[in-house]
Short mmCIF file of C-alpha atoms in Angstrom, two decimals:
data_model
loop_
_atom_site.label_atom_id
_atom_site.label_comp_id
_atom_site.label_asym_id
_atom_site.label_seq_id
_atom_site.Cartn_x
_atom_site.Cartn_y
_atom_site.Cartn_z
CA UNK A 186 340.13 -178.82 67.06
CA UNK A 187 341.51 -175.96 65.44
CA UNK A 188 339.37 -176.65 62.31
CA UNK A 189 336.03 -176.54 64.89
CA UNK A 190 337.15 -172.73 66.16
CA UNK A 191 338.02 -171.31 62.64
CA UNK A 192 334.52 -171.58 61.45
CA UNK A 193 333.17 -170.47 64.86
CA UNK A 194 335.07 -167.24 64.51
CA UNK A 195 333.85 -166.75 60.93
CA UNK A 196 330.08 -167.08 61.47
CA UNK A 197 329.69 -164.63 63.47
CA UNK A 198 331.88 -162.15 61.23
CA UNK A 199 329.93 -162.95 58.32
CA UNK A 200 326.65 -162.40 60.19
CA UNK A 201 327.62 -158.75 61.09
CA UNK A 202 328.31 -158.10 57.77
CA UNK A 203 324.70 -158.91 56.88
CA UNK A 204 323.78 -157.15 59.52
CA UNK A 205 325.36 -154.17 58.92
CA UNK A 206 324.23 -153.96 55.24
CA UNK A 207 320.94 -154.22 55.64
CA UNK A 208 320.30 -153.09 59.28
CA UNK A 209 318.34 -150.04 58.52
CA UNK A 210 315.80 -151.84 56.10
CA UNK A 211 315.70 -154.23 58.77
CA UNK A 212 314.69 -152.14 61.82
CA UNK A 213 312.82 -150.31 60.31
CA UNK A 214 309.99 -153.08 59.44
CA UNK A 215 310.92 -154.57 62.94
CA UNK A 216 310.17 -151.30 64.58
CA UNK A 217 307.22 -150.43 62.36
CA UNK A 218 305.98 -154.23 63.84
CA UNK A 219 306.94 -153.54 67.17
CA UNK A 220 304.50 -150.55 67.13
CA UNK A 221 301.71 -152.00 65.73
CA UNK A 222 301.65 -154.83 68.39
CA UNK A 223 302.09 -152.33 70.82
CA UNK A 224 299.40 -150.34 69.72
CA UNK A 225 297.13 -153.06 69.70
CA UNK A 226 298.13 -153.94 73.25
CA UNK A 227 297.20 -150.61 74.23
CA UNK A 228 293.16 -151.32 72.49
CA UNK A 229 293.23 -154.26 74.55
CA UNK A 230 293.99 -152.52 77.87
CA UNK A 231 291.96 -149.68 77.34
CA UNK A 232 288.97 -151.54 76.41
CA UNK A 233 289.67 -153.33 79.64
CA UNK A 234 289.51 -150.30 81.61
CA UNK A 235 286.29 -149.58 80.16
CA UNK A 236 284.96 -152.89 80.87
CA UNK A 237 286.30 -152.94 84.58
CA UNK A 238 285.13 -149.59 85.82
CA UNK A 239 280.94 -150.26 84.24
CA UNK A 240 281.72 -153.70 85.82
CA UNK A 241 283.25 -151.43 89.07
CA UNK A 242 280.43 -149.18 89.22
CA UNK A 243 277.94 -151.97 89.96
CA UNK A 244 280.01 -154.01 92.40
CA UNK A 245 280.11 -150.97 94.18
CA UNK A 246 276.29 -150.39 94.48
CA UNK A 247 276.34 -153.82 95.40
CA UNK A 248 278.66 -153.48 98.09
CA UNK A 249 277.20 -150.52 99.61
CA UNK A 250 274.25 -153.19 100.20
CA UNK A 251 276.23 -155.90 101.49
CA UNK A 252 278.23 -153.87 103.93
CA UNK A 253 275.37 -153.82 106.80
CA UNK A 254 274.60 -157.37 106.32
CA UNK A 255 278.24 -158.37 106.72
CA UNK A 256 278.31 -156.17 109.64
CA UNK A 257 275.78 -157.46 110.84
CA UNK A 258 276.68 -160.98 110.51
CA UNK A 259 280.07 -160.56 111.91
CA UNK A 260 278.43 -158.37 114.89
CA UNK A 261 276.90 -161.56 117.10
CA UNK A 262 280.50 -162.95 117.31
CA UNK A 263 281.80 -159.86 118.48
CA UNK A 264 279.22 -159.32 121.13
CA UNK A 265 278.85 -162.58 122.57
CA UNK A 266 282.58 -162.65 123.05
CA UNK A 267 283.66 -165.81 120.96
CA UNK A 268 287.04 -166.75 121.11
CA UNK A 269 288.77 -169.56 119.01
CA UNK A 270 289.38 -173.05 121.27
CA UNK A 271 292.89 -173.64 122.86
CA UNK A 272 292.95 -177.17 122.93
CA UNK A 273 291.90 -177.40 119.76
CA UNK A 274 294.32 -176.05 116.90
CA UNK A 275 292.57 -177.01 113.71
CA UNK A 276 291.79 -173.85 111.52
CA UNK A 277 290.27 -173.26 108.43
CA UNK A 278 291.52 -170.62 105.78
CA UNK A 279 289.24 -169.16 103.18
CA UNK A 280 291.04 -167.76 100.33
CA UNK A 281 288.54 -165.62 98.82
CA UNK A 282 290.07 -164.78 94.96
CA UNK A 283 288.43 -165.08 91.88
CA UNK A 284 289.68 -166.92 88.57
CA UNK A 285 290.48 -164.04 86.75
CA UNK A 286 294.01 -162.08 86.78
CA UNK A 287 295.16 -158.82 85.46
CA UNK A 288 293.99 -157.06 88.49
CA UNK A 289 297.16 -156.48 90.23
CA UNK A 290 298.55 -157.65 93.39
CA UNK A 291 294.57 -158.49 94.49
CA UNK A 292 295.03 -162.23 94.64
CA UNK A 293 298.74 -162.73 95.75
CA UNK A 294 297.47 -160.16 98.76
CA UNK A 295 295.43 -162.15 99.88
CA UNK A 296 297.60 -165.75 99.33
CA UNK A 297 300.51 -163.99 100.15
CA UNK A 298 298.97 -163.74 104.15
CA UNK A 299 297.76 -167.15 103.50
CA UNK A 300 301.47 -168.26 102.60
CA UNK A 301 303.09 -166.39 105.43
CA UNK A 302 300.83 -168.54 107.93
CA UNK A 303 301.42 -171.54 106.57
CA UNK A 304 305.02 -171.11 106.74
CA UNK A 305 305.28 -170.44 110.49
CA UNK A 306 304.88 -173.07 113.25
CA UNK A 307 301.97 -175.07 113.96
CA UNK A 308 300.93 -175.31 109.61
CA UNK A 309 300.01 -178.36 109.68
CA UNK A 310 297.04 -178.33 111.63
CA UNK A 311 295.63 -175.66 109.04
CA UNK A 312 293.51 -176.31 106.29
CA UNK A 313 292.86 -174.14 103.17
CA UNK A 314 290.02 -173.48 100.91
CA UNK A 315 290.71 -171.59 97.66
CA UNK A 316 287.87 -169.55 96.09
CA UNK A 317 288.98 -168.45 92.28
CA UNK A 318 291.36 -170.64 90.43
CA UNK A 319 293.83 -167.82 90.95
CA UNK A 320 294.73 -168.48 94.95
CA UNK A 321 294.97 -171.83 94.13
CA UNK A 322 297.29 -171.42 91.31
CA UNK A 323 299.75 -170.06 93.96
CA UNK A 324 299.35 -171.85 96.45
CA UNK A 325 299.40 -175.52 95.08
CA UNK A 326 302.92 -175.55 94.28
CA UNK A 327 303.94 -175.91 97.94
CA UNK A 328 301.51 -176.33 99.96
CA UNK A 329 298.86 -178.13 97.94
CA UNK A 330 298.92 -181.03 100.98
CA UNK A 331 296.68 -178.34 102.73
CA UNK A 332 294.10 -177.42 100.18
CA UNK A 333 290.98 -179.15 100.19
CA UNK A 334 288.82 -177.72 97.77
CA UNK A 335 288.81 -174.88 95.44
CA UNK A 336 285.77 -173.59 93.67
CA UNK A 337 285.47 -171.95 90.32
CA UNK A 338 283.88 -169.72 88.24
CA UNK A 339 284.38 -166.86 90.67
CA UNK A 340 284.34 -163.21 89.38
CA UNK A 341 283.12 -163.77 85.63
CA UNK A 342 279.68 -163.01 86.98
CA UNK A 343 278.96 -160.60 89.91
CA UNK A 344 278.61 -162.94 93.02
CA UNK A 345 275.04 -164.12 94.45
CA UNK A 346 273.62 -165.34 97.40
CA UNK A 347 273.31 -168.85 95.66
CA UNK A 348 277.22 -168.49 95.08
CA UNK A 349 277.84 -168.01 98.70
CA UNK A 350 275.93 -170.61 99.94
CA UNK A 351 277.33 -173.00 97.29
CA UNK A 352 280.99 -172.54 99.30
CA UNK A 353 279.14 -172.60 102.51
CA UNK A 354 278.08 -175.90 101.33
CA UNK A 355 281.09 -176.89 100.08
CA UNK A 356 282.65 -176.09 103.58
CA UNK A 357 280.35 -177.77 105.67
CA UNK A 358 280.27 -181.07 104.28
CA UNK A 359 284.25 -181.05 103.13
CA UNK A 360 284.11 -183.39 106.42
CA UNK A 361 286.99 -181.07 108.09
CA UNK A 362 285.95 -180.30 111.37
CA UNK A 363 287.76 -177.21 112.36
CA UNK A 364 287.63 -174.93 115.48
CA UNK A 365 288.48 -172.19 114.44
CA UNK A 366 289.42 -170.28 111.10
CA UNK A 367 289.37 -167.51 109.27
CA UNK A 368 287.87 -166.20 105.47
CA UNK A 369 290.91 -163.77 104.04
CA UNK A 370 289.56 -161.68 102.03
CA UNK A 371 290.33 -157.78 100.55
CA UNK A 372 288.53 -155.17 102.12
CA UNK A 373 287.52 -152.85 99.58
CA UNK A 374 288.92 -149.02 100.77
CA UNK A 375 288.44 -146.28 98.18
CA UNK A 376 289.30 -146.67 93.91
CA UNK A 377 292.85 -146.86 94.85
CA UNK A 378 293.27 -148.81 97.92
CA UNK A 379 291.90 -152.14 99.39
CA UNK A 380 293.19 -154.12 102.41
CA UNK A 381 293.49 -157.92 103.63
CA UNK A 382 291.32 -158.62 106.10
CA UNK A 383 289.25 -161.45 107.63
CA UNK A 384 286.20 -162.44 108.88
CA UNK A 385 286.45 -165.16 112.12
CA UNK A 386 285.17 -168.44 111.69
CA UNK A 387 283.97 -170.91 114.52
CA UNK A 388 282.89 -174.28 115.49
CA UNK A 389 279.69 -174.85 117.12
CA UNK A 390 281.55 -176.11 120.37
CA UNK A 391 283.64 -172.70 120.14
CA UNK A 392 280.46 -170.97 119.98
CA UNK A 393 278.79 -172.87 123.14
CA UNK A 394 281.55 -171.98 125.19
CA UNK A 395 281.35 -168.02 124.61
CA UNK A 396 281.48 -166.62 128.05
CA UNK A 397 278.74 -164.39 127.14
CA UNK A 398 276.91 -167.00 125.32
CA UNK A 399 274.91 -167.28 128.85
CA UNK A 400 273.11 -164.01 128.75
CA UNK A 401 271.38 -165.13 125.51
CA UNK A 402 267.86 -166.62 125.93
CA UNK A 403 266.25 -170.00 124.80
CA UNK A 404 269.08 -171.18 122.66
CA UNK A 405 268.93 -174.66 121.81
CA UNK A 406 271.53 -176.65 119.42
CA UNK A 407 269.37 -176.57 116.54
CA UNK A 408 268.64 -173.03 116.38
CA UNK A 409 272.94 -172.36 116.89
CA UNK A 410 273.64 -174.83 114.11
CA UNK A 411 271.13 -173.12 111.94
CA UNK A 412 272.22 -169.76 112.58
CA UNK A 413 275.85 -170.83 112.68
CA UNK A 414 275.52 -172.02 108.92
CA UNK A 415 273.45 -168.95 107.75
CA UNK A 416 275.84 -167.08 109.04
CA UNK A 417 278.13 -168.28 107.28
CA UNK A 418 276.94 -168.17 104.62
CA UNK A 419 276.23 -164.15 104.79
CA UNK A 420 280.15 -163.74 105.91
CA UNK A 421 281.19 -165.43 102.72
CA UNK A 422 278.44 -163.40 100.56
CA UNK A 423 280.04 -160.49 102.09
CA UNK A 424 283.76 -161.43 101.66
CA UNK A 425 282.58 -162.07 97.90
CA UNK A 426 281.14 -158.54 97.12
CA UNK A 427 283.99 -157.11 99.16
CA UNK A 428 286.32 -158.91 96.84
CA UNK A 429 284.99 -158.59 93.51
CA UNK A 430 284.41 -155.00 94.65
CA UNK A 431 288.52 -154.41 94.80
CA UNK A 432 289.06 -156.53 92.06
CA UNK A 433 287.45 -154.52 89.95
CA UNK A 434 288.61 -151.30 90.98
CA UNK A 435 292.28 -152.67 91.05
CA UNK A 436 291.76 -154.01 87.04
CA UNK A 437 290.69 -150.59 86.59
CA UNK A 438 293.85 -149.27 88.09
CA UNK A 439 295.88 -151.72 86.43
CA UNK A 440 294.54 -151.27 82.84
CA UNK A 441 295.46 -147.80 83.33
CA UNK A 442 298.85 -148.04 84.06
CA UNK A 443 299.32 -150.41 81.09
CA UNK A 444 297.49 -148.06 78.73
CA UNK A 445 299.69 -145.41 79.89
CA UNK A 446 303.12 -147.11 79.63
CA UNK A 447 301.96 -148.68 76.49
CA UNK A 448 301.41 -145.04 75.60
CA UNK A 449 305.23 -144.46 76.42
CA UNK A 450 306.55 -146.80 74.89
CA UNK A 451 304.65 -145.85 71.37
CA UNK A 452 306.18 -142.50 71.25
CA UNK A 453 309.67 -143.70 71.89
CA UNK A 454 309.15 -146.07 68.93
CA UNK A 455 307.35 -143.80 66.47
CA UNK A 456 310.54 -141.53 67.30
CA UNK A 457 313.09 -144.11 66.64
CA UNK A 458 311.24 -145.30 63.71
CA UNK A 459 311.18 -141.29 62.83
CA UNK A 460 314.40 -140.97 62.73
CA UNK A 461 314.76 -144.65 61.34
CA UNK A 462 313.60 -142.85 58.51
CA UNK A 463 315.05 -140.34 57.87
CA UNK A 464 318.62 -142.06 58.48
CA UNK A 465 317.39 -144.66 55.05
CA UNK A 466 316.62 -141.50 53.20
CA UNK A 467 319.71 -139.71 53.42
CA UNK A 468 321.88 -142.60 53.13
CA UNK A 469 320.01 -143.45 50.24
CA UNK A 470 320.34 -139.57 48.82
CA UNK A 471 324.41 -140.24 50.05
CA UNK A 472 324.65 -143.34 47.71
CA UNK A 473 323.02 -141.68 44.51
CA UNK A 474 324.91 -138.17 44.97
CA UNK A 475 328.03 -139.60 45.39
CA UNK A 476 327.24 -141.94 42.32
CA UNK A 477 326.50 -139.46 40.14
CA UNK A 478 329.79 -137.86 41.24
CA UNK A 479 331.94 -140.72 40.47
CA UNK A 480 330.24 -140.73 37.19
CA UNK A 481 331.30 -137.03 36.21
CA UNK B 41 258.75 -114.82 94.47
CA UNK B 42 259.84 -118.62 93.03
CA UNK B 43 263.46 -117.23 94.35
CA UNK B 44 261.60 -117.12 98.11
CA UNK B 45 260.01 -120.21 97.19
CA UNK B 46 262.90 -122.10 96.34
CA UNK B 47 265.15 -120.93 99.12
CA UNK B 48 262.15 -122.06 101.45
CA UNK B 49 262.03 -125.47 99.76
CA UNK B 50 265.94 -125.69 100.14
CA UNK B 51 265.81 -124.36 103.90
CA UNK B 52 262.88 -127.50 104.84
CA UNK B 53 264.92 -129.69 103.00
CA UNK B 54 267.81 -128.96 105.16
CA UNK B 55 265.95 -129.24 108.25
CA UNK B 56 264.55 -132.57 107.43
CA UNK B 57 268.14 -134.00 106.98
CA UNK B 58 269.23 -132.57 109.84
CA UNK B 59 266.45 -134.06 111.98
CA UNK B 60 266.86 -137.38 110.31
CA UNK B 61 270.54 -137.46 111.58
CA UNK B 62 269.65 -136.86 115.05
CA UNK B 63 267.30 -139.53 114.81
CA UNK B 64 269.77 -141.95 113.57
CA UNK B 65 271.96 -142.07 116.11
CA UNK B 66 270.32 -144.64 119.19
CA UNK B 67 270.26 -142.98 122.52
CA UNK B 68 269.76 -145.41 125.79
CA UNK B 69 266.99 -147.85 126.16
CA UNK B 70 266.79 -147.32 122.29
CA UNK B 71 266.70 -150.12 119.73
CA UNK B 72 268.89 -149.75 116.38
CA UNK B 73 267.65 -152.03 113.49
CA UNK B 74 269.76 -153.23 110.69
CA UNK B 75 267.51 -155.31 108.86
CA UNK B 76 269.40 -156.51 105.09
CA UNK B 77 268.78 -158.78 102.74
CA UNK B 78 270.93 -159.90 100.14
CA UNK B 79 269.30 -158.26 97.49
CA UNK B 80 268.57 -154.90 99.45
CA UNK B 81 269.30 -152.90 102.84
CA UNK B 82 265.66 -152.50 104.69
CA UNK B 83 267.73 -150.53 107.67
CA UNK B 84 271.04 -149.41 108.96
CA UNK B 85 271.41 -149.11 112.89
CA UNK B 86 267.76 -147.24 112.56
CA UNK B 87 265.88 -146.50 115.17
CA UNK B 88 262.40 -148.61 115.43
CA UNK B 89 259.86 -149.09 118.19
CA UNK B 90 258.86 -152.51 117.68
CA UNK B 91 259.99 -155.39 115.58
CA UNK B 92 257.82 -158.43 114.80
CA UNK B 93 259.20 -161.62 113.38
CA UNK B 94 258.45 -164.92 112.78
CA UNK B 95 261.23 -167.54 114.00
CA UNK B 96 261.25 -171.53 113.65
CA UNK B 97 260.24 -171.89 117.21
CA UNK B 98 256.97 -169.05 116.90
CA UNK B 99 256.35 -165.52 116.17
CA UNK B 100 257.48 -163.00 118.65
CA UNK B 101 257.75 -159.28 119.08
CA UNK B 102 261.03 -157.36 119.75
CA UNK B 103 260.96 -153.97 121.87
CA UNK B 104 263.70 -152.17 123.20
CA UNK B 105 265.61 -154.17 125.87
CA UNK B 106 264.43 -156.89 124.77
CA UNK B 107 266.45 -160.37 125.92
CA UNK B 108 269.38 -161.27 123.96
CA UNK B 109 268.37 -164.23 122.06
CA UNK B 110 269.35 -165.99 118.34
CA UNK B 111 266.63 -167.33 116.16
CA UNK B 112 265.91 -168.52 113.01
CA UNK B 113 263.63 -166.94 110.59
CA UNK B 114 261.22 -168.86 108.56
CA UNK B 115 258.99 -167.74 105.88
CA UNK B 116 256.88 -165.05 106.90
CA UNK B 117 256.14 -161.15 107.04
CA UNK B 118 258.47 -159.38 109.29
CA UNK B 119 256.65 -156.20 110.59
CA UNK B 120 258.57 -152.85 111.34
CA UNK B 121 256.95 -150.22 113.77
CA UNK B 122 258.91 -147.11 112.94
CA UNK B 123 259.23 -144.55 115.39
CA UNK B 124 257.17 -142.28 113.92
CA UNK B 125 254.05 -144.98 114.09
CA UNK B 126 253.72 -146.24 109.96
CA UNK B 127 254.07 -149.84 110.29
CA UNK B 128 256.17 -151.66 107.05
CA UNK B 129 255.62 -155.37 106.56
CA UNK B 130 258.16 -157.01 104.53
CA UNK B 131 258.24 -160.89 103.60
CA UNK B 132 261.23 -162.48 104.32
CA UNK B 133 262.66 -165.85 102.84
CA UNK B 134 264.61 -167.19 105.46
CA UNK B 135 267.48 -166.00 107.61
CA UNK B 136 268.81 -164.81 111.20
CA UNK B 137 267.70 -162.86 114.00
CA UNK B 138 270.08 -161.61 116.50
CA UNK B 139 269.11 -159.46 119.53
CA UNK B 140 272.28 -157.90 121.57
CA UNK B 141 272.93 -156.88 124.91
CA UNK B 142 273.25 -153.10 123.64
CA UNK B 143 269.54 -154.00 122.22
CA UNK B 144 270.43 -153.77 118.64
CA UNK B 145 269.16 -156.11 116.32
CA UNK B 146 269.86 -157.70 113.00
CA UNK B 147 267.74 -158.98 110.92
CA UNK B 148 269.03 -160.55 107.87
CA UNK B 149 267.40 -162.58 105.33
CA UNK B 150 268.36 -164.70 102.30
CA UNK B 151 265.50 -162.60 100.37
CA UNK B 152 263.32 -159.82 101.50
CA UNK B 153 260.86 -157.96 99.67
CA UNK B 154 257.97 -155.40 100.41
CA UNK B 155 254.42 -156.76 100.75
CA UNK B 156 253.38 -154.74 97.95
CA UNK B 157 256.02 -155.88 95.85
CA UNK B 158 254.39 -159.81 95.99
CA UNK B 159 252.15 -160.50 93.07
CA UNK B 160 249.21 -163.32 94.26
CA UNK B 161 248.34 -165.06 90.72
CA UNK B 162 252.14 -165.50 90.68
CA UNK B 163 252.63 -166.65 94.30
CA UNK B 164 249.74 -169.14 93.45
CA UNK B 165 251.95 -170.50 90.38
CA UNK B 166 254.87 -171.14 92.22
CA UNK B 167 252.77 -172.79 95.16
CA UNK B 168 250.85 -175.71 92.54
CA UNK B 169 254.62 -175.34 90.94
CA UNK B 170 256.24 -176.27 93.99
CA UNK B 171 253.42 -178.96 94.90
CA UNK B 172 253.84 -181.01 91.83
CA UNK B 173 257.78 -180.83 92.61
CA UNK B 174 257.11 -182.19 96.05
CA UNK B 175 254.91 -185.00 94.61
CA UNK B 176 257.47 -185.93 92.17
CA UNK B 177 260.45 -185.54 93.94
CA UNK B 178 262.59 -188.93 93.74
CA UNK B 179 265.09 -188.68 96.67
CA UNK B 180 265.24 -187.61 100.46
CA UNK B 181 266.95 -184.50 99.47
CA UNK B 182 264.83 -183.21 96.35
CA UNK B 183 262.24 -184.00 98.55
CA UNK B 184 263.58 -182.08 101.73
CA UNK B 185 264.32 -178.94 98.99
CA UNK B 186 260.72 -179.02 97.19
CA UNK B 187 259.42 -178.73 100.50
CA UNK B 188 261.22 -175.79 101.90
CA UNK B 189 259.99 -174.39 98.30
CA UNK B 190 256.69 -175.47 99.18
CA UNK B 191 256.40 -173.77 102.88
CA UNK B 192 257.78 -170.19 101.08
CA UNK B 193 255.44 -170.52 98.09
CA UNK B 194 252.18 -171.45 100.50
CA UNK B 195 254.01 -168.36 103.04
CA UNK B 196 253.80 -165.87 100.12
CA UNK B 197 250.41 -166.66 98.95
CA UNK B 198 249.11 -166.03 102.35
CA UNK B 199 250.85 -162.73 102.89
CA UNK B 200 249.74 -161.71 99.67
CA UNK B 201 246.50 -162.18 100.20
CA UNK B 202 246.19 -160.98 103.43
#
């Protein structure tokens, strides 16, 4: 017993020791490594910045194109007064994230209202569909019982028409037959700001019960169901360029915070590795001096 | 002298924005067009006299106060009467028509491009393209897909050569 402590109180005397003599030599090569990885960090980010805000400054022309045709997608559901079933409570969430990260609170924004639905009463008629890896990545761990597909390859490229209609695809035939629902996606503000919002989903039965539905001429079940699933289709083309539109802009954001505190954080260390320095030196000039004067 | 010039050029340029505004904004009995396409934006809540398009069940004509009514579009050449009388045809891929009660209408399609834009030797490629697909095509659904390609390619030809 007593033979076990003895050494244990030793070791760590001994190590000071070592630590003491040659702490300065030490640091500074630790510092002087600490600020080259630091520096490079700050390469990476900034070259990211550059990269998101060319890659910005197109999803924005594309947005300003998309807008009206989201509008007017979303604008027939408006008028005609559709509401979502109540005797029917199965729903449909679209997650619409992308698979790449490093943008800021974009993607858990738009789980994170995901998560807060699924947590309150009446979850488990609710169904989700992740876009982007990233959505999916947080929500799997608890409530992966209600995801039922997830695409990928989101946000490398800026998002098509073909893309869209892909997931439209993918939602139509996931063999889920939903009432209502909703696509979650960030609404793209100004460079700074973006909101959640969402786009309404229905069913064709939700649809054929409209109130207003009447006042609408020669509509026959084909010609719904066909517009029903273009329409869809433009939503999620929408919620796409809406989202890669913030995603962007909030990498660019992002980037530039890191640059900046990377920026910080390499003048506090060329400082302390300043006056690292400077301590070696005249501890150094300390040792020689005062063995010269022990010589005399 | 260019000073006059250019302060005249600057004053008609203001006027023409300003009348432009006014016109943008639809008044009663007027019809506001937003007409997009994936690719571009045709109109935004503009103001148009008359609207032709062609839908899976026929061709028709929107005016103001026209009906409410959902359709389908199909390949064709969607022609825009603007209000102040030049007509614009542009061929459209596929899409939705929605007229509203407040007698606006969308028009959105997949793909929408000018007349002028369509090239006819290429249109022709695609069409003998798209024929051998349809000839060829192995299952109910390449065969269901190289025929929508077919009725777009044979659509374009025609408009371009029209």
């Amino acid at each position: 017993m007593l033979g076990r402590v003895v050494p244990g109180v030793t070791t760590p005397v001994v190590a000071v020791i070592n630590f003491q003599q040659n702490r300065n030599m030490a640091t500074l090569k630790a510092i002087s490594i600490r600020l080259k990885s630091v520096k490079n960090i700050q390469k990476i980010t900034q070259s990211m910045k550059m990269v998101s805000a060319a890659k910005y400054t197109r999803a924005e022309r594309d947005l300003k194109a998309a807008r009206p045709y989201g509008e007017g997608a979303v604008q027939f559901y408006e008028r005609a007064e559709v509401t979502p079933p109540e005797d029917d409570p199965k729903q449909l969430y679209v997650a619409m994230t992308s698979d790449r990260g490093l943008c800021g609170a974009v993607h858990t924004g738009v789980s994170k209202v995901i998560r807060t639905r699924l947590a309150e009463p009446g979850a488990e008629n609710i169904k989700v569909i992740c876009v982007g890896d990233k959505s999916r990545g947080i929500l799997q761990r608890l409530y992966s019982k209600h995801i039922i597909s997830v695409c990928q390859e989101i946000g490398r490229l800026p998002p098509t028409f073909q893309d869209a209609c892909k997931i439209a695809g993918a939602i139509l035939t996931s063999g889920y037959e939903f009432a209502s629902g909703k696509i979650v996606y960030n609404k793209f503000k100004s460079v700074v700001s973006y909101q959640q919002s969402d786009l309404p989903l229905f069913s064709q039965k939700a649809v054929e019960n409209a109130p207003k539905l009447t006042i609408y001429d020669s509509l026959d079940a084909d010609v719904i169901q066909s517009y029903m699933e273009f329409s869809l289709a433009s939503m999620l083309f929408y919620a796409l360029k809406e989202g890669a539109c913030s995603e962007q802009s909030s990498r660019m954001t992002a980037m530039d915070n890191a640059s900046k505190n990377a920026g910080e954080m390499i003048d506090k260390l060329t400082l302390t590795f300043n006056r690292t320095r400077q301590a070696v030196i005249t501890r150094e000039l300390i040792e020689i001096i005062s063995g010269a004067a022990a010589l005399d | 002298m260019a000073m006059a010039l250019r302060s005249l050029l600057r004053n008609s340029t203001k006027r023409l924005q300003v009348r432009s505004f006014a016109a943008e904004a639809p008044k009663e009995g007027e019809m506001a067009l937003t007409f997009a396409a994936g690719n571009k934006v045709f109109y935004n809540k503009q103001v148009v006299k008359q609207i032709d398009v062609p839908s899976l069940s026929g061709a028709f004509g929107i005016l103001p106060k026209h009906v409410p009514t959902l359709a389908v579009l199909r390949p064709g050449v969607v022609t825009v009467l603007e209000n102040d009388g030049k007509t614009n045809k542009i061929f459209v891929s596929s899409g939705t028509i929605t007229v509203n009660d407040d007698s606006s209408v969308q028009v959105l399609a997949e793909e929408a491009h000018p007349l002028e834009n369509l090239d006819r030797g290429a249109a022709q490629e695609a069409l003998s393209k798209a024929q051998s697909e349809f000839n060829s095509a192995a299952n109910e659904k390449a065969k269901a897909e190289a025929a929508i390609a077919l009725e777009v390619a044979e659509e374009i030809v025609k408009a371009a050569s029209a």
